[in-house]
Coordinates of C-alpha atoms in Angstrom, one line a residue:
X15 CA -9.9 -1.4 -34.2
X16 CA -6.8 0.9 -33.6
X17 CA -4.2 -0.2 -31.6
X18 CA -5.2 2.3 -28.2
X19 CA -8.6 -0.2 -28.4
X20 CA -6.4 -3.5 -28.5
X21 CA -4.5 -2.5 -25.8
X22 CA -7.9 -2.3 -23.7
X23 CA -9.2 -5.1 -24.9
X24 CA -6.1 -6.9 -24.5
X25 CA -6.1 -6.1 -20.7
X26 CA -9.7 -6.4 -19.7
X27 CA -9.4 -10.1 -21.3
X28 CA -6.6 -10.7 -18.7
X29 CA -8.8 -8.8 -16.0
X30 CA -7.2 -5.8 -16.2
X31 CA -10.4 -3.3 -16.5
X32 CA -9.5 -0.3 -13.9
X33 CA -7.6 2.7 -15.1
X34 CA -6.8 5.0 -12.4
X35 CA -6.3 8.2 -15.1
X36 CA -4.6 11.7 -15.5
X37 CA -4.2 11.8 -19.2
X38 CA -2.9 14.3 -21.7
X39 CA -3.2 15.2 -25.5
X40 CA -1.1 12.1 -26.3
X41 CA -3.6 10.3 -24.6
X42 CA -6.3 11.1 -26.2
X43 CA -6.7 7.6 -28.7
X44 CA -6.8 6.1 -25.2
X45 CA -9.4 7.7 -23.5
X46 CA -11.5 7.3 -26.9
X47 CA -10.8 3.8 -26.2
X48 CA -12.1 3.4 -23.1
X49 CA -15.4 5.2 -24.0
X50 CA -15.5 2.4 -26.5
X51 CA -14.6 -0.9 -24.3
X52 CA -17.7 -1.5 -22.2
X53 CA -15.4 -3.3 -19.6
X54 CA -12.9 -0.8 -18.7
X55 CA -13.7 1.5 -15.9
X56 CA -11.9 5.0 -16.1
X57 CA -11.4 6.8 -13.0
X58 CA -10.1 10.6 -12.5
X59 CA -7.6 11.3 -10.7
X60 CA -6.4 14.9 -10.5
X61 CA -2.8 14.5 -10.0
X62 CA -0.5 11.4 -11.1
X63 CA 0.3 10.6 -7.4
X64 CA -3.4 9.3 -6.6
X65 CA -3.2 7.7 -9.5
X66 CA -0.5 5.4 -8.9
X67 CA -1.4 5.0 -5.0
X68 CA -4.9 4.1 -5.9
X69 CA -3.4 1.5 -8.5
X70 CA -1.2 0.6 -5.4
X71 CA -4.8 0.4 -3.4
X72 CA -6.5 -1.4 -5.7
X73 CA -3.8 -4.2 -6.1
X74 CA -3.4 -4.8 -2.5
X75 CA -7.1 -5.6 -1.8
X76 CA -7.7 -6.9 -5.6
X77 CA -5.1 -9.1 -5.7
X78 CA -4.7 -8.2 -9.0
X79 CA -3.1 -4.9 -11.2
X80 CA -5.1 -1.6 -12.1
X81 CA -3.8 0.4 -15.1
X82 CA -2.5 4.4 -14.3
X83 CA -2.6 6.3 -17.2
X84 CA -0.1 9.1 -17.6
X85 CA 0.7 12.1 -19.9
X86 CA 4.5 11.5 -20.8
X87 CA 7.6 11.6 -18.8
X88 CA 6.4 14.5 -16.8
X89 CA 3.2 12.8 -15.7
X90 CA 5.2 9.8 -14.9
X91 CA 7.8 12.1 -12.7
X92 CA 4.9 13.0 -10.6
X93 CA 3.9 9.3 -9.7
X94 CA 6.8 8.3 -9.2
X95 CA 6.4 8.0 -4.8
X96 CA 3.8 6.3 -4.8
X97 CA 5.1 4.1 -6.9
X98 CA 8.0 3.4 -4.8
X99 CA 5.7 3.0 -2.1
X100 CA 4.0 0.2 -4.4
X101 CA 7.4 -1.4 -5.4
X102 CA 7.8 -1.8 -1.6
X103 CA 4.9 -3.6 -1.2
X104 CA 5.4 -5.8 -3.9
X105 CA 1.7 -4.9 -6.1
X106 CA 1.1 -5.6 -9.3
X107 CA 0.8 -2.6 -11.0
X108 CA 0.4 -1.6 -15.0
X109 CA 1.5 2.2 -15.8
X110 CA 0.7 3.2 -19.2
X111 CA 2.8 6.5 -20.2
X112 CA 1.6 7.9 -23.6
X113 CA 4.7 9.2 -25.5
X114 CA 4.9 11.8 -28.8
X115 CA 4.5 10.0 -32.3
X116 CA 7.9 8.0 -32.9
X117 CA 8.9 10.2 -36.1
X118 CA 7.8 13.3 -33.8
X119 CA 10.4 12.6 -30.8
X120 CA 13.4 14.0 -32.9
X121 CA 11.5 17.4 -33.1
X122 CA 12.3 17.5 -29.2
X123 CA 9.2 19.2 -28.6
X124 CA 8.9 20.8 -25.1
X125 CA 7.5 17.7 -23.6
X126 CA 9.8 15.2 -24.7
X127 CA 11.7 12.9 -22.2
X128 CA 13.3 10.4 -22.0
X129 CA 11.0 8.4 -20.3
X130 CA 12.3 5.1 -19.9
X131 CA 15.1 7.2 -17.6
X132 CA 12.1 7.8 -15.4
X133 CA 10.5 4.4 -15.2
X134 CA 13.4 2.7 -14.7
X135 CA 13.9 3.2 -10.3
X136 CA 10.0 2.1 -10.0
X137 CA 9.6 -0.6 -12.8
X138 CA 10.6 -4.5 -13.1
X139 CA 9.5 -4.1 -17.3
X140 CA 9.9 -1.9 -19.5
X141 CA 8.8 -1.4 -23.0
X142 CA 8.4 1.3 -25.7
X143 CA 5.7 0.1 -28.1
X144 CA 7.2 0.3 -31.6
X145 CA 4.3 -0.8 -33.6
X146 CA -0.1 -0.1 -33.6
X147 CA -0.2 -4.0 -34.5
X148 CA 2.2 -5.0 -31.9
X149 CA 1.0 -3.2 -29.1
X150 CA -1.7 -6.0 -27.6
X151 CA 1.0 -8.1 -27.4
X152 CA 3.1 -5.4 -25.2
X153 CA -0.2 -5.9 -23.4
X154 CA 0.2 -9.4 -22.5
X155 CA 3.7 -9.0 -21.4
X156 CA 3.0 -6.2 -19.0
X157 CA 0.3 -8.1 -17.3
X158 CA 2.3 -11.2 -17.4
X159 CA 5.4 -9.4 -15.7
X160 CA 2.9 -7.3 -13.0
X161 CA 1.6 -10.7 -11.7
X162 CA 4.4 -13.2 -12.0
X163 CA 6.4 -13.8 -8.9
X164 CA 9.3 -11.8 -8.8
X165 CA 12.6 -12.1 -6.9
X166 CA 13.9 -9.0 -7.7
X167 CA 13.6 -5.8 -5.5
X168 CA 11.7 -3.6 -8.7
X169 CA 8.5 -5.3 -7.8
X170 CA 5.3 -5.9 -9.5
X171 CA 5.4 -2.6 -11.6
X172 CA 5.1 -2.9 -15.1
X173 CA 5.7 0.1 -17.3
X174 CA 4.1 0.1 -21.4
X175 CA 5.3 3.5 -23.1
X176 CA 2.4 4.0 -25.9
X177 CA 3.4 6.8 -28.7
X178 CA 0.7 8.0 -30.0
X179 CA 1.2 6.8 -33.7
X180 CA 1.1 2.9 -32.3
X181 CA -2.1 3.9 -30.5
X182 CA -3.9 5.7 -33.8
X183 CA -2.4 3.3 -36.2
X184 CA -4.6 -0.4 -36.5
X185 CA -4.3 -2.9 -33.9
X186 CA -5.6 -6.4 -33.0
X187 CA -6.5 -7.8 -30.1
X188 CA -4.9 -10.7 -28.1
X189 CA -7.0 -13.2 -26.0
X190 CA -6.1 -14.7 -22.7
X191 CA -3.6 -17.7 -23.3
X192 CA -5.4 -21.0 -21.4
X193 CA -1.9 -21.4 -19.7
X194 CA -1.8 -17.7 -18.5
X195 CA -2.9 -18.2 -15.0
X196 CA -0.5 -21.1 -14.3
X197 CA 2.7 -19.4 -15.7
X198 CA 1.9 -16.6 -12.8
X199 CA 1.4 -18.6 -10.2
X200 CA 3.6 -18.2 -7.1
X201 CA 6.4 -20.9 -6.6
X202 CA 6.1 -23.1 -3.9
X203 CA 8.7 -24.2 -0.7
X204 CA 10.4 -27.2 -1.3
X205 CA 9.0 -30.1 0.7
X206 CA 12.0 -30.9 1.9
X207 CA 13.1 -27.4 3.1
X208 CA 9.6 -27.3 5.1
X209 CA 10.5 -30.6 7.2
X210 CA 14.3 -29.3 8.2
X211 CA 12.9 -26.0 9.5
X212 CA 9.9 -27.0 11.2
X213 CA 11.9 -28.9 14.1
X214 CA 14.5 -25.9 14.5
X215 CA 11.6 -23.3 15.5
X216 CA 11.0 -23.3 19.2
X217 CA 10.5 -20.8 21.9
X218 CA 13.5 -18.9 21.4
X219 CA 12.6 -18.1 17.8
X220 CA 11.3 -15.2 15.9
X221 CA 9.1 -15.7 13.1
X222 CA 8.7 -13.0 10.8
X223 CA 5.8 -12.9 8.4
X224 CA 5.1 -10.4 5.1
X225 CA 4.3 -11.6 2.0
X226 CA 0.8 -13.9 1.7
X227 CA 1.5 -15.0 4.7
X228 CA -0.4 -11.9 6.2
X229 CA -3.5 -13.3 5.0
X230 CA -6.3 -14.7 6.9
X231 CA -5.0 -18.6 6.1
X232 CA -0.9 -17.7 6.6
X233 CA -2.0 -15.5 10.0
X234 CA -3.8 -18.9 11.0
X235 CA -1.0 -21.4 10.0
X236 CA 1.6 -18.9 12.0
X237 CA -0.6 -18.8 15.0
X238 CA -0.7 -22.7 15.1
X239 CA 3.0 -22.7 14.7
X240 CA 3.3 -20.8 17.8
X241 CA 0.9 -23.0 19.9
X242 CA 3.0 -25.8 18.9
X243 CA 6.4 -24.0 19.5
X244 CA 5.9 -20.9 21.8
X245 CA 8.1 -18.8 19.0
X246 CA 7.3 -14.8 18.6
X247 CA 5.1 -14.0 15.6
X248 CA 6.3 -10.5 14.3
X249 CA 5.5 -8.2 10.6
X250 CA 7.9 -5.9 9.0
X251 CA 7.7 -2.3 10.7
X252 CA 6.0 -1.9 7.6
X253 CA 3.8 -4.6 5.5
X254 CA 1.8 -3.8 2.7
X255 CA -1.8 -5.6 4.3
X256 CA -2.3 -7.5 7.4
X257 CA -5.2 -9.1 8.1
X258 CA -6.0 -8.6 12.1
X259 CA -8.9 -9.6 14.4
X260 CA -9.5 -10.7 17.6
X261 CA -10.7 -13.8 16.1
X262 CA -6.9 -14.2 14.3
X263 CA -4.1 -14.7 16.3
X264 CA -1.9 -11.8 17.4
X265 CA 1.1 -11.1 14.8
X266 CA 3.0 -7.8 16.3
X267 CA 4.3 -5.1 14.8
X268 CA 8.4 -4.4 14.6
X269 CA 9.1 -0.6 16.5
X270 CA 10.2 1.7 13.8
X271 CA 13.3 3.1 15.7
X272 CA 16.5 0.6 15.7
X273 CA 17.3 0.5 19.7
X274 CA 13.5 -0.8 19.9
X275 CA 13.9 -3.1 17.5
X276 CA 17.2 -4.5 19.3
X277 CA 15.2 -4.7 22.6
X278 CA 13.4 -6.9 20.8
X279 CA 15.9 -9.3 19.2
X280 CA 18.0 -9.4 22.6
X281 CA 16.3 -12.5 23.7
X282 CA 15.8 -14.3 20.4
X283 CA 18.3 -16.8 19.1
X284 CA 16.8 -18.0 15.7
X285 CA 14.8 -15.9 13.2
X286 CA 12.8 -17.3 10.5
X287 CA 11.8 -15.2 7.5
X288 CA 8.8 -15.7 5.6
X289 CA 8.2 -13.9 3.2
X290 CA 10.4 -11.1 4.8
X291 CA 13.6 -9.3 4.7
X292 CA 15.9 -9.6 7.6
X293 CA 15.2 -6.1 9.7
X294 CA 17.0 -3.5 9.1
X295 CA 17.5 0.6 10.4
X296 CA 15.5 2.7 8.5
X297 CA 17.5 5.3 8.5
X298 CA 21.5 5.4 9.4
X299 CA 22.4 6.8 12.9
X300 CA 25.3 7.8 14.8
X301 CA 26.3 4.8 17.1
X302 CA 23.8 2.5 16.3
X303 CA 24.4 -0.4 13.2
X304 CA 22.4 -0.9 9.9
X305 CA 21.7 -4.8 10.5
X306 CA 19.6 -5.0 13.3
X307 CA 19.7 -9.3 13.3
X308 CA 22.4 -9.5 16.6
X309 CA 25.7 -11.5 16.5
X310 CA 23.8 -14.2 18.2
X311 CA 21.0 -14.9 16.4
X312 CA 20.8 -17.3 14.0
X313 CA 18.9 -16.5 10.2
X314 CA 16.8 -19.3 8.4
X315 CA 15.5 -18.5 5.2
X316 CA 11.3 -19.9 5.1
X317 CA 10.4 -18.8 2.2
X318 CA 11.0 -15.3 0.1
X319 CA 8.2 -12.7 -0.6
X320 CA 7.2 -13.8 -4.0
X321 CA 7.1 -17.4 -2.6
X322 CA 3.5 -18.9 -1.4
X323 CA 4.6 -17.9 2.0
X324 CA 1.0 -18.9 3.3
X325 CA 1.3 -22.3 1.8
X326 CA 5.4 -22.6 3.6
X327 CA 3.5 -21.7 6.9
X328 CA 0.9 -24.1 6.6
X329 CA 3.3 -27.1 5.8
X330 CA 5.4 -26.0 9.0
X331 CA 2.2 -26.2 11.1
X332 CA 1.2 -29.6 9.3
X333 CA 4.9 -30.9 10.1
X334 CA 4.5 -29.9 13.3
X335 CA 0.7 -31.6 14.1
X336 CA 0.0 -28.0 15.7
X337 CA -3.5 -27.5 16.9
X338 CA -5.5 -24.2 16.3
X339 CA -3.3 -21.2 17.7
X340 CA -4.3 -18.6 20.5
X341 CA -6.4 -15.5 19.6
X342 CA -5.8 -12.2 20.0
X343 CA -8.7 -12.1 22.1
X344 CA -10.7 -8.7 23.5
X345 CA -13.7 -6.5 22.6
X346 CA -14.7 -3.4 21.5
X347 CA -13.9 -1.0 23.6
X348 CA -15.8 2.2 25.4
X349 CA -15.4 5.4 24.1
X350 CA -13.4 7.6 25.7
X351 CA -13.9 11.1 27.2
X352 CA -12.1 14.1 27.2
X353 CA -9.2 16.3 24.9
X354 CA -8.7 14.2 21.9
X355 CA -5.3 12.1 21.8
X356 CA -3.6 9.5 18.7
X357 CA -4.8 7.0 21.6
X358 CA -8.3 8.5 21.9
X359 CA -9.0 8.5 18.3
X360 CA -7.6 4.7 18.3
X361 CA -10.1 3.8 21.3
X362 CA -13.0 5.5 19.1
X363 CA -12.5 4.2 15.6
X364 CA -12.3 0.3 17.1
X365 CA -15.3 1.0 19.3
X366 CA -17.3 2.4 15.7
X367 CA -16.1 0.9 13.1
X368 CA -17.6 -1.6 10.8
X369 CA -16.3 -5.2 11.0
X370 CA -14.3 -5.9 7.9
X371 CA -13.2 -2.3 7.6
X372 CA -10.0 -1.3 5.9
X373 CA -7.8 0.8 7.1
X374 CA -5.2 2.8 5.3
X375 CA -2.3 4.6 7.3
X376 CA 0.8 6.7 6.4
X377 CA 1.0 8.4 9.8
X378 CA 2.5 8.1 13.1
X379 CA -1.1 8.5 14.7
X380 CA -2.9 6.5 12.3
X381 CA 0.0 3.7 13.3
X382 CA -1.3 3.7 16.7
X383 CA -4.5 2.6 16.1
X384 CA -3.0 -0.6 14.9
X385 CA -2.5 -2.7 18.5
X386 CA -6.0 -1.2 19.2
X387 CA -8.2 -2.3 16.0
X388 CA -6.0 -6.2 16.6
X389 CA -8.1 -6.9 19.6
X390 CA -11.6 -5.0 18.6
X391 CA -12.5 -5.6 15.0
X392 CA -12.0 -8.2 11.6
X393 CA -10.2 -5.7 9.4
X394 CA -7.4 -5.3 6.5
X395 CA -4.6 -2.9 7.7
X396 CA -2.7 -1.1 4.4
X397 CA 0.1 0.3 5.8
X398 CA 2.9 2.9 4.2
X399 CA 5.5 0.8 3.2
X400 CA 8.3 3.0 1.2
X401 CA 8.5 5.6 3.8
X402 CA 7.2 8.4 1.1
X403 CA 4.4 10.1 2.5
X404 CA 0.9 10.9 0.9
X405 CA -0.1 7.7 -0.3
X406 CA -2.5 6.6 2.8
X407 CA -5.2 9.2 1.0
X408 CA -4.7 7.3 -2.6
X409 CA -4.7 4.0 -1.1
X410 CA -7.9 4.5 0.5
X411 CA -9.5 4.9 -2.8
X412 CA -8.1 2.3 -4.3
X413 CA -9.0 0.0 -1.8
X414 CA -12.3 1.2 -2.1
X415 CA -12.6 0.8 -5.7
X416 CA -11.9 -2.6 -5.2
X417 CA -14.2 -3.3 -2.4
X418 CA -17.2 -1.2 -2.5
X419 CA -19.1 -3.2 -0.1
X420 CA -16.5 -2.2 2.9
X421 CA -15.8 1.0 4.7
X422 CA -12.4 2.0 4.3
X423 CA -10.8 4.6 6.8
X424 CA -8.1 6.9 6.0
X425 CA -6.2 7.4 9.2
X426 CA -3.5 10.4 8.0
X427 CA -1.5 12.8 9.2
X428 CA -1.8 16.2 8.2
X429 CA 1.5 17.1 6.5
X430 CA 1.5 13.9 4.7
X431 CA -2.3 14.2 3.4
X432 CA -1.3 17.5 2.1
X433 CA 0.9 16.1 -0.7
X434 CA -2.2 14.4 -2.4
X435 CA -5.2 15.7 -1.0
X436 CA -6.7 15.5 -4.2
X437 CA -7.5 11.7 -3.6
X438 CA -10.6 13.8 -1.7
X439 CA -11.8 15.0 -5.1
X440 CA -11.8 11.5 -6.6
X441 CA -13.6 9.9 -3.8
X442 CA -16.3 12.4 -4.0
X443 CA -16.6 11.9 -7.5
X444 CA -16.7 8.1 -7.4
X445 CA -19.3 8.1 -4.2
X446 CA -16.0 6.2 -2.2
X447 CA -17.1 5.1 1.3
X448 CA -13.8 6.3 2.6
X449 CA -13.6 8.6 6.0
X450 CA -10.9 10.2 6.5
X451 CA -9.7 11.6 9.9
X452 CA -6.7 14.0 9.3
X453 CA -5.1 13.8 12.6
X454 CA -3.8 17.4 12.8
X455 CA -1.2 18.2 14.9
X456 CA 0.0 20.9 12.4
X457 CA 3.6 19.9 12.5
X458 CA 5.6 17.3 10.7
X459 CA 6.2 15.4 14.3
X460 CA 8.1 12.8 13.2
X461 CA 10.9 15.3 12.1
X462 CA 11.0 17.4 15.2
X463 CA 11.0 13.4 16.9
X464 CA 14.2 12.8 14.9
X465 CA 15.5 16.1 15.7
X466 CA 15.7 15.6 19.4
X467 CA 17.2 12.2 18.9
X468 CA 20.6 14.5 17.7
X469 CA 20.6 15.2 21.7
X470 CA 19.0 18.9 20.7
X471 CA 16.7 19.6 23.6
X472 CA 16.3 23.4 22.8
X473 CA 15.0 23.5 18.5
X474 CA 15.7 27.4 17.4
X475 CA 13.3 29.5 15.8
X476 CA 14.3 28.9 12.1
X477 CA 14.8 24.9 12.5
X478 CA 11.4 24.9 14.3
X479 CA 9.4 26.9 11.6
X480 CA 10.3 24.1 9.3
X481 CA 8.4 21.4 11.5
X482 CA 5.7 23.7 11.8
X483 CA 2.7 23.0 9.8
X484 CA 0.9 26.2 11.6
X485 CA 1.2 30.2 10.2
X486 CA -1.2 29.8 8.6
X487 CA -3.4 27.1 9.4
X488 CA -4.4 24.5 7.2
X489 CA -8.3 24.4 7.2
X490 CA -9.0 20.6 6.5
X491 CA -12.9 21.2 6.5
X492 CA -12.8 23.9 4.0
X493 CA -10.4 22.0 2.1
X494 CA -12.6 19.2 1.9
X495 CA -15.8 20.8 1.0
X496 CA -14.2 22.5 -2.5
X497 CA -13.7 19.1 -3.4
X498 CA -16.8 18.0 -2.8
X499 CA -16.7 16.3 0.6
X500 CA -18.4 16.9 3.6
X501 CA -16.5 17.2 7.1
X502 CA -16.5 18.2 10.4
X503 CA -13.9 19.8 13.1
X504 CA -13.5 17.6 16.3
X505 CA -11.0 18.8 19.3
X506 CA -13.0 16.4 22.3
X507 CA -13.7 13.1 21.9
X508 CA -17.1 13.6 22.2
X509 CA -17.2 15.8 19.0
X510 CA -15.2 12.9 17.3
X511 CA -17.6 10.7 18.4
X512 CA -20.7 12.8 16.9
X513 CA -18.7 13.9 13.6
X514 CA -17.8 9.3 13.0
X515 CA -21.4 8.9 13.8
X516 CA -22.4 11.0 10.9
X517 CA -19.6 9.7 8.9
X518 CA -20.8 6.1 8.9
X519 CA -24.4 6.7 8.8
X520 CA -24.0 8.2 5.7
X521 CA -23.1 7.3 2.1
X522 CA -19.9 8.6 0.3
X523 CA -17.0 10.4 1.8
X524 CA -16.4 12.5 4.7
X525 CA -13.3 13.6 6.5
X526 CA -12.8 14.2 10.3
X527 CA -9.8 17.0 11.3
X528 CA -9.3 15.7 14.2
X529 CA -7.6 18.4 16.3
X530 CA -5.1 17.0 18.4

């Protein structure tokens, strides 16, 4: 076999065997290879940034890495947000960059870059293949350094640079090591850590989970905590996936804007972190500090993100004998009537949607929905979580890829879902049971939001032209339908209402504008 074939069959025996895929000429070895291995499933993606969102996707609901495969430095360059919106959310994630033949790269042919320059923001490993025979071994490493726990802030991102000469020359492939899976295996919190904390949380405290402890077992083991203690259960503003129910108990969401945040904190004299960072502003403003943890609140360290946060929160609630924790409680609830709102469109997607559902969200108005869906449906909530906008579309799909017995919802905004609509080609070409409801307010609101917060109450004409996603209008339907997905145009909720019906009644995607 050549080495582009070892390199597959190197990662599918590690369970590696989705490639989300925008490949080039120095590609080409590579996608010969995975027409040859059987276990490798290719998937198109027509620009680099669904690739490495769906990767991002895929890895969140998988648990495990996907593979992107990109076409040199330039490729990489385009993937590069979403994959800082992935190194934010701590997924495993494999990119494979083909590179020009090594004797060819001092030709400096027009595509030559230095690539490793490019990786380097997004990436905890990197590694230029040097040899065809060597490469499978490259192989290992990357998946080794995507799913081992890592303290660092780079991530689970894994980058393998393949020129093409180590992909045509021959290769050999490397089987899984019996001792793999152990030597990945999240650390654990000291015993003896576990029993000093436990008696320090109490009703005053804050408890702030990311990490696994926003799974089904560490939401559990947090809500006992609070029965036992009366402490606050909070995320990050922004967690990678949350899983939410009104048969789970009630974690809430930090506010995004630092004032809120401090309303928040005023009260709270201990915070415990884990599995998260201590909050702070997203963005500097005049006036207001960075640190958002007041003077007089104390900070105890639980456990760290690549920790077993789950297990730290379950040996807390076992210290403390805690019984079963409250519920979030509620039901499903009517559909509304009327002009369609963010709140409308929340009411109606947690009336209609599927238990189980996932939902994927980079916008403002798909945010809303969030309190809403806690009390209505079982669900996995995939939330932005570097701030770079787009990636809600390409998470969708790769959440979908990974569970193709769920419905996934793609709850976007319009200015954002514009940098990769192409995700709507890909889901169409896969069959992905992914809605999408585009809520269109045809401006970038959040900007003009932030504007206003400068004390401008009057925006000019020029400053306002560049919030304004109107002149002319973007036509999601049509949009849609070139890339092969059906859709419909609601402005009342009862034409949302109709438009979801058909959504979920059929198979495949289809995308709601939802006119608001």
């Amino acid at each position: 076999m050549n080495g582009a074939e070892s390199l597959l069959r190197t990662l599918a025996a590690h369970g590696v065997d989705v490639c989300f895929a925008n490949p080039g000429t120095s590609e080409m070895h590579l996608v010969q290879a995975i027409d040859t291995v059987d276990e490798t499933r290719g998937v198109l993606c027509l620009f680099e940034g669904v690739c490495t969102g769906a990767a991002d996707g895929y890895a969140r609901m998988n648990g495990g890495p996907a593979t992107t495969l990109l076409h040199l430095g330039a490729g990489l360059a385009n993937g590069v947000a979403n994959l800082h919106n992935c190194r934010r959310a701590d997924s495993p994630l494999i990119n494979v960059v083909g590179d020009h033949a090594i004797h060819h790269v001092a030709y400096d042919a027009p595509l030559t870059s230095d690539i490793e320059s490019v990786a380097k923001p997004v990436s905890a490993w990197i590694r230029t293949s040097r040899t065809s025979e060597g490469l499978a071994l490259d192989a290992v490493d990357a998946v080794r350094t995507a799913l081992a726990p890592n303290p660092m802030p780079r991530g689970g991102i894994a980058t393998l640079i393949v020129p093409v000469d180590c992909a045509w020359g021959e290769g050999r492939m490397r089987a899984k090591d019996p001792g793999f899976d152990a030597s990945v295996a999240k650390p654990t919190v000291d015993d003896a850590a576990v029993a000093s904390i436990a008696p320090r949380i109490d009703s005053d405290t804050l408890l702030m989970i990311d990490g696994n402890g926003l799974t089904e077992a560490g939401v559990r083991a947090a809500g006992r905590i609070a029965a036992a203690t009366g402490c606050r259960l909070y995320t990050p503003t922004f967690p990678a996936r949350v899983e939410a129910g009104p048969d789970l108990p009630l974690v809430e969401r930090l506010p995004y804007f630092p004032e809120h945040v401090m309303q928040v904190f005023a009260s709270v004299r201990r915070l415990v972190l884990a599995g998260s960072q201590a909050p702070v502003s997203f963005f500097a403003y005049q006036n207001l500090p960075s640190d958002l943890v007041p003077e007089h609140c104390e900070t105890i360290r639980l456990a760290h993100r690549h920790e077993d946060v789950e297990a730290a929160l379950t040996g807390i609630a076992d210290e403390l004998d805690a019984p079963a924790g409250q519920v979030a409680g509620g039901e499903r609830p009517d559909a509304p009537e009327g002009a369609l709102s963010a709140g409308n469109i929340a009411q109606l997607v947690a009336a209609r949607a599927p238990e189980h559902s996932i939902m994927a969200t980079d916008s403002g108005g798909g945010g809303a929905a969030h309190p809403v869906l806690q009390r209505s449906l079982r669900h996995s909530w995939l939330n932005l979580t570097g701030g770079s906008i787009g990636d809600g579309g390409p998470i969708a799909v790769g959440a979908a890829v990974a569970c193709p017995d769920r419905q996934v919802f793609a709850l976007l905004g319009d200015g954002g879902a514009m940098y990769t609509n192409q995700y709507l080609w890909t889901a169409a070409r896969e069959g992905l049971n992914i809605v999408s409801i585009i809520f269109s307010n045809r401006q970038y609101n959040i900007l003009e939001v932030e504007y206003r917060r400068l004390g401008i109450n009057e925006i000019g004409r020029d400053a306002a032209s560049l919030f304004d996603l109107s002149n002319p209008d973007i036509d999601w339907v049509s949009l849609a339908a070139a890339q092969g997905v059906p859709g419909a145009r609601a402005s009342t909720c009862g034409e949302f209402d109709a438009a979801l019906g058909r959504a979920l009644a059929s198979d495949g995607p289809y995308l709601i504008e939802a006119v608001v």
